[in-house]
mmCIF file of C-alpha atoms in Angstrom:
data_model
loop_
_atom_site.group_PDB
_atom_site.id
_atom_site.type_symbol
_atom_site.label_atom_id
_atom_site.label_comp_id
_atom_site.label_asym_id
_atom_site.label_seq_id
_atom_site.Cartn_x
_atom_site.Cartn_y
_atom_site.Cartn_z
ATOM 1 C CA MET C 1 1.745 -42.377 -14.441
ATOM 2 C CA SER C 2 4.782 -41.600 -15.839
ATOM 3 C CA ASP C 3 7.063 -39.112 -14.110
ATOM 4 C CA PHE C 4 6.294 -36.429 -17.005
ATOM 5 C CA GLY C 5 2.880 -36.868 -16.610
ATOM 6 C CA SER C 6 2.862 -36.629 -13.051
ATOM 7 C CA ALA C 7 4.888 -33.244 -13.462
ATOM 8 C CA ARG C 8 2.652 -31.950 -15.795
ATOM 9 C CA SER C 9 -0.282 -32.751 -13.480
ATOM 10 C CA SER C 10 1.096 -31.019 -10.810
ATOM 11 C CA ARG C 11 2.066 -27.708 -12.692
ATOM 12 C CA VAL C 12 -1.558 -27.764 -13.730
ATOM 13 C CA GLN C 13 -2.603 -28.022 -10.296
ATOM 14 C CA LEU C 14 -0.387 -25.300 -9.252
ATOM 15 C CA GLN C 15 -1.466 -23.238 -11.884
ATOM 16 C CA THR C 16 -5.202 -23.790 -11.021
ATOM 17 C CA LEU C 17 -4.494 -22.814 -7.436
ATOM 18 C CA PHE C 18 -2.764 -19.678 -8.553
ATOM 19 C CA ARG C 19 -6.121 -18.836 -10.234
ATOM 20 C CA GLN C 20 -8.103 -19.602 -6.885
ATOM 21 C CA HIS C 21 -6.248 -17.118 -5.437
ATOM 22 C CA GLY C 22 -6.756 -14.338 -7.943
ATOM 23 C CA GLY C 23 -3.667 -15.245 -10.227
ATOM 24 C CA GLN C 24 -1.185 -14.101 -7.072
ATOM 25 C CA LEU C 25 0.252 -16.812 -4.690
ATOM 26 C CA ARG C 26 2.765 -16.960 -1.792
ATOM 27 C CA LEU C 27 5.382 -19.707 -1.786
ATOM 28 C CA SER C 28 4.360 -20.677 1.653
ATOM 29 C CA GLU C 29 1.110 -20.824 0.623
ATOM 30 C CA ALA C 30 2.054 -23.373 -2.168
ATOM 31 C CA LEU C 31 4.239 -25.324 0.421
ATOM 32 C CA VAL C 32 1.165 -25.752 2.847
ATOM 33 C CA ARG C 33 -0.635 -27.257 0.238
ATOM 34 C CA GLY C 34 1.535 -29.854 -0.570
ATOM 35 C CA PHE C 35 3.772 -28.548 -3.570
ATOM 36 C CA SER C 36 7.312 -28.195 -3.230
ATOM 37 C CA ARG C 37 9.680 -25.505 -4.075
ATOM 38 C CA TYR C 38 11.141 -27.147 -6.907
ATOM 39 C CA GLN C 39 7.420 -27.225 -8.618
ATOM 40 C CA PHE C 40 6.785 -23.467 -7.910
ATOM 41 C CA TYR C 41 10.387 -22.484 -9.246
ATOM 42 C CA GLN C 42 9.819 -24.731 -12.303
ATOM 43 C CA LEU C 43 6.921 -22.363 -13.182
ATOM 44 C CA ARG C 44 9.062 -19.295 -12.496
ATOM 45 C CA ASP C 45 11.784 -20.417 -14.604
ATOM 46 C CA GLU C 46 9.317 -21.310 -17.584
ATOM 47 C CA GLY C 47 7.943 -17.712 -17.243
ATOM 48 C CA LEU C 48 4.570 -19.176 -16.236
ATOM 49 C CA VAL C 49 4.837 -16.756 -12.935
ATOM 50 C CA GLU C 50 6.909 -14.093 -12.022
ATOM 51 C CA PRO C 51 7.849 -12.485 -8.549
ATOM 52 C CA VAL C 52 5.839 -9.076 -7.079
ATOM 53 C CA SER C 53 7.623 -9.457 -4.135
ATOM 54 C CA ARG C 54 9.508 -11.606 -1.853
ATOM 55 C CA GLY C 55 7.854 -14.854 -1.533
ATOM 56 C CA LEU C 56 4.752 -13.467 -3.694
ATOM 57 C CA TYR C 57 4.330 -14.607 -7.213
ATOM 58 C CA ARG C 58 1.823 -13.762 -10.147
ATOM 59 C CA LEU C 59 0.663 -15.603 -12.871
ATOM 60 C CA ALA C 60 2.784 -13.946 -16.023
ATOM 61 C CA ASP C 61 -0.482 -13.702 -18.309
ATOM 62 C CA LEU C 62 -2.078 -11.147 -16.016
ATOM 63 C CA PRO C 63 -2.516 -7.560 -17.019
ATOM 64 C CA PRO C 64 0.579 -5.566 -15.847
ATOM 65 C CA ILE C 65 0.590 -4.273 -12.288
ATOM 66 C CA GLU C 66 -0.058 -0.500 -12.257
ATOM 67 C CA ASN C 67 1.262 0.251 -8.580
ATOM 68 C CA PRO C 68 4.338 -2.469 -8.326
ATOM 69 C CA ASP C 69 5.934 -0.189 -5.652
ATOM 70 C CA LEU C 70 2.815 0.097 -3.496
ATOM 71 C CA VAL C 71 2.131 -3.966 -4.212
ATOM 72 C CA ALA C 72 5.461 -4.662 -2.929
ATOM 73 C CA ALA C 73 5.500 -2.564 0.328
ATOM 74 C CA ALA C 74 1.914 -3.954 1.124
ATOM 75 C CA CYS C 75 2.829 -7.251 0.778
ATOM 76 C CA ARG C 76 6.095 -6.747 3.085
ATOM 77 C CA PHE C 77 4.434 -4.646 5.233
ATOM 78 C CA PRO C 78 0.888 -5.724 5.515
ATOM 79 C CA HIS C 79 -0.042 -3.944 8.973
ATOM 80 C CA ALA C 80 1.361 -0.374 7.999
ATOM 81 C CA VAL C 81 -0.831 2.278 6.446
ATOM 82 C CA LEU C 82 -0.001 4.282 3.019
ATOM 83 C CA CYS C 83 0.109 7.882 4.627
ATOM 84 C CA LEU C 84 1.226 11.505 3.897
ATOM 85 C CA ILE C 85 2.690 12.011 0.301
ATOM 86 C CA SER C 86 2.122 8.280 -0.904
ATOM 87 C CA ALA C 87 -1.750 8.634 0.304
ATOM 88 C CA LEU C 88 -1.824 12.190 -1.273
ATOM 89 C CA ASP C 89 -0.777 10.534 -4.468
ATOM 90 C CA TRP C 90 -3.119 7.674 -4.344
ATOM 91 C CA HIS C 91 -5.956 9.994 -3.650
ATOM 92 C CA GLY C 92 -5.182 12.224 -6.451
ATOM 93 C CA ILE C 93 -4.716 15.523 -4.350
ATOM 94 C CA THR C 94 -1.253 16.236 -5.108
ATOM 95 C CA THR C 95 1.134 17.053 -8.376
ATOM 96 C CA GLN C 96 4.288 15.531 -6.091
ATOM 97 C CA ILE C 97 5.448 12.350 -7.384
ATOM 98 C CA PRO C 98 6.461 10.402 -4.378
ATOM 99 C CA HIS C 99 10.091 8.969 -4.501
ATOM 100 C CA GLN C 100 9.653 6.719 -1.414
ATOM 101 C CA VAL C 101 6.701 4.669 -0.204
ATOM 102 C CA HIS C 102 5.394 6.453 2.657
ATOM 103 C CA LEU C 103 4.084 4.378 5.415
ATOM 104 C CA ALA C 104 2.511 4.601 9.005
ATOM 105 C CA VAL C 105 3.447 1.933 11.773
ATOM 106 C CA GLU C 106 1.978 1.800 15.474
ATOM 107 C CA ARG C 107 4.125 3.658 17.839
ATOM 108 C CA ASP C 108 5.718 0.626 19.456
ATOM 109 C CA ALA C 109 5.994 -1.012 15.757
ATOM 110 C CA ARG C 110 9.449 -1.353 14.260
ATOM 111 C CA LEU C 111 10.030 1.167 11.383
ATOM 112 C CA PRO C 112 9.749 -0.216 7.854
ATOM 113 C CA VAL C 113 12.762 -0.337 5.897
ATOM 114 C CA LEU C 114 13.167 -1.736 2.248
ATOM 115 C CA ASP C 115 15.935 -0.998 -0.219
ATOM 116 C CA TYR C 116 13.444 -1.166 -3.321
ATOM 117 C CA PRO C 117 10.879 0.315 -3.553
ATOM 118 C CA PRO C 118 12.779 2.817 -1.028
ATOM 119 C CA VAL C 119 10.208 3.184 2.124
ATOM 120 C CA ALA C 120 9.977 5.925 4.479
ATOM 121 C CA GLY C 121 8.457 5.051 7.802
ATOM 122 C CA TYR C 122 6.420 7.228 10.359
ATOM 123 C CA ARG C 123 5.336 6.350 13.886
ATOM 124 C CA PHE C 124 1.912 7.434 14.830
ATOM 125 C CA SER C 125 0.330 6.954 18.277
ATOM 126 C CA GLY C 126 -3.341 5.902 19.311
ATOM 127 C CA ARG C 127 -6.091 7.343 17.250
ATOM 128 C CA SER C 128 -3.710 8.820 15.029
ATOM 129 C CA PHE C 129 -2.697 5.608 13.815
ATOM 130 C CA SER C 130 -6.160 3.787 14.001
ATOM 131 C CA GLU C 131 -8.732 6.272 12.675
ATOM 132 C CA GLY C 132 -9.268 6.976 8.772
ATOM 133 C CA ILE C 133 -7.798 3.768 7.565
ATOM 134 C CA GLU C 134 -9.402 2.673 4.197
ATOM 135 C CA ARG C 135 -8.943 -0.636 2.729
ATOM 136 C CA VAL C 136 -8.454 -0.673 -1.013
ATOM 137 C CA ASP C 137 -7.666 -2.921 -3.544
ATOM 138 C CA ALA C 138 -4.225 -2.316 -5.612
ATOM 139 C CA ASP C 139 -3.793 -4.942 -8.232
ATOM 140 C CA GLY C 140 -5.415 -7.732 -6.505
ATOM 141 C CA ILE C 141 -3.593 -6.831 -2.804
ATOM 142 C CA THR C 142 -5.374 -5.366 0.079
ATOM 143 C CA LEU C 143 -3.688 -2.003 0.623
ATOM 144 C CA GLN C 144 -4.321 0.107 3.723
ATOM 145 C CA VAL C 145 -4.265 3.915 3.168
ATOM 146 C CA TYR C 146 -5.573 7.059 5.335
ATOM 147 C CA SER C 147 -8.758 8.523 3.660
ATOM 148 C CA PRO C 148 -8.162 11.943 2.096
ATOM 149 C CA GLU C 149 -9.191 13.754 5.045
ATOM 150 C CA LYS C 150 -7.189 12.044 7.346
ATOM 151 C CA THR C 151 -4.054 12.369 4.921
ATOM 152 C CA LEU C 152 -4.528 16.148 5.188
ATOM 153 C CA ALA C 153 -4.375 16.194 8.782
ATOM 154 C CA ASP C 154 -1.458 14.171 8.867
ATOM 155 C CA CYS C 155 0.361 16.286 6.243
ATOM 156 C CA PHE C 156 -0.325 19.598 8.370
ATOM 157 C CA LYS C 157 1.377 17.662 11.512
ATOM 158 C CA PHE C 158 4.175 16.845 9.316
ATOM 159 C CA ARG C 159 4.189 20.179 7.528
ATOM 160 C CA ASN C 160 7.713 21.099 8.620
ATOM 161 C CA ARG C 161 8.945 17.654 6.940
ATOM 162 C CA ILE C 162 6.867 17.819 3.663
ATOM 163 C CA GLY C 163 6.747 21.685 3.235
ATOM 164 C CA MET C 164 3.598 23.903 3.650
ATOM 165 C CA ASP C 165 3.338 24.434 0.005
ATOM 166 C CA VAL C 166 2.919 20.881 -0.471
ATOM 167 C CA VAL C 167 0.174 20.773 1.932
ATOM 168 C CA LEU C 168 -1.623 23.867 0.937
ATOM 169 C CA GLU C 169 -1.531 22.633 -2.604
ATOM 170 C CA ALA C 170 -3.171 19.149 -1.471
ATOM 171 C CA LEU C 171 -5.959 21.111 0.471
ATOM 172 C CA GLU C 172 -6.655 23.016 -2.522
ATOM 173 C CA LEU C 173 -6.888 19.937 -4.812
ATOM 174 C CA TYR C 174 -9.034 18.127 -2.429
ATOM 175 C CA ARG C 175 -11.422 21.069 -2.419
ATOM 176 C CA THR C 176 -11.792 20.925 -6.004
ATOM 177 C CA ARG C 177 -11.782 17.384 -6.684
ATOM 178 C CA LYS C 178 -13.420 15.974 -3.884
ATOM 179 C CA ALA C 179 -16.238 16.400 -1.626
ATOM 180 C CA PHE C 180 -15.298 18.776 0.592
ATOM 181 C CA LEU C 181 -15.926 18.244 4.168
ATOM 182 C CA PRO C 182 -14.652 20.737 6.379
ATOM 183 C CA GLY C 183 -16.414 18.936 9.850
ATOM 184 C CA LYS C 184 -14.500 15.522 8.703
ATOM 185 C CA LEU C 185 -11.458 17.472 8.292
ATOM 186 C CA MET C 186 -11.496 19.262 11.675
ATOM 187 C CA GLU C 187 -12.296 16.020 13.232
ATOM 188 C CA TYR C 188 -9.035 14.488 12.074
ATOM 189 C CA ALA C 189 -7.159 17.638 12.926
ATOM 190 C CA GLY C 190 -8.448 17.273 16.576
ATOM 191 C CA ILE C 191 -7.347 13.732 16.732
ATOM 192 C CA CYS C 192 -3.909 14.662 15.293
ATOM 193 C CA ARG C 193 -3.607 17.502 17.465
ATOM 194 C CA VAL C 194 -3.406 20.075 14.636
ATOM 195 C CA ALA C 195 -6.677 21.782 14.799
ATOM 196 C CA ASN C 196 -5.727 25.632 15.757
ATOM 197 C CA VAL C 197 -3.241 25.018 12.843
ATOM 198 C CA MET C 198 -5.447 23.867 10.498
ATOM 199 C CA ALA C 199 -9.072 25.775 11.300
ATOM 200 C CA PRO C 200 -7.922 29.015 9.759
ATOM 201 C CA TYR C 201 -6.812 27.168 6.291
ATOM 202 C CA VAL C 202 -10.033 25.149 6.165
ATOM 203 C CA GLU C 203 -12.285 28.258 6.841
ATOM 204 C CA ALA C 204 -10.684 30.261 3.995
ATOM 205 C CA LYS C 205 -11.946 27.235 1.404
ATOM 206 C CA LEU C 206 -15.488 27.562 2.726
#
């Protein structure tokens, strides 16, 4: 086979590998399978694939990414969990527009730092980190996000940082837009050690 034919065959094989991975592929995964950086970057230079975040690419003919900031953050920090304002926004229970991607990590983990998209990191410990995590699909990437009830408990815990008005608005939007689960709310309030603070507000919504 000529060099041209060989290159074309490799290009087709690499595109096939992309499609086998849902249209998104890491450079490292391509290298493991015997493709070269040159072959990978040639697809990029020809406009057939486009970068999503560092080391992650997607086929350019896929529908536009709806949540590029979340996808970039999830790829860079796969063990972090979307929390606070970002989680409220994901669940549709805030009118706030997150200017940073809010991520929770375990107490001993390094705080996530990223120039773009800007990231705000928080350390959660024990069950306050591990409980209430949902795994959802965001443009083909698995994203970890706290449930609405866990997010509200976290917001009460960080009320001095995000503002009590934001917290109370989120609680009201949760009551009107979601299945109102006071027991679940108070369960997470206990885990986050804000039960005494949350109880009067939850009871007022009954």
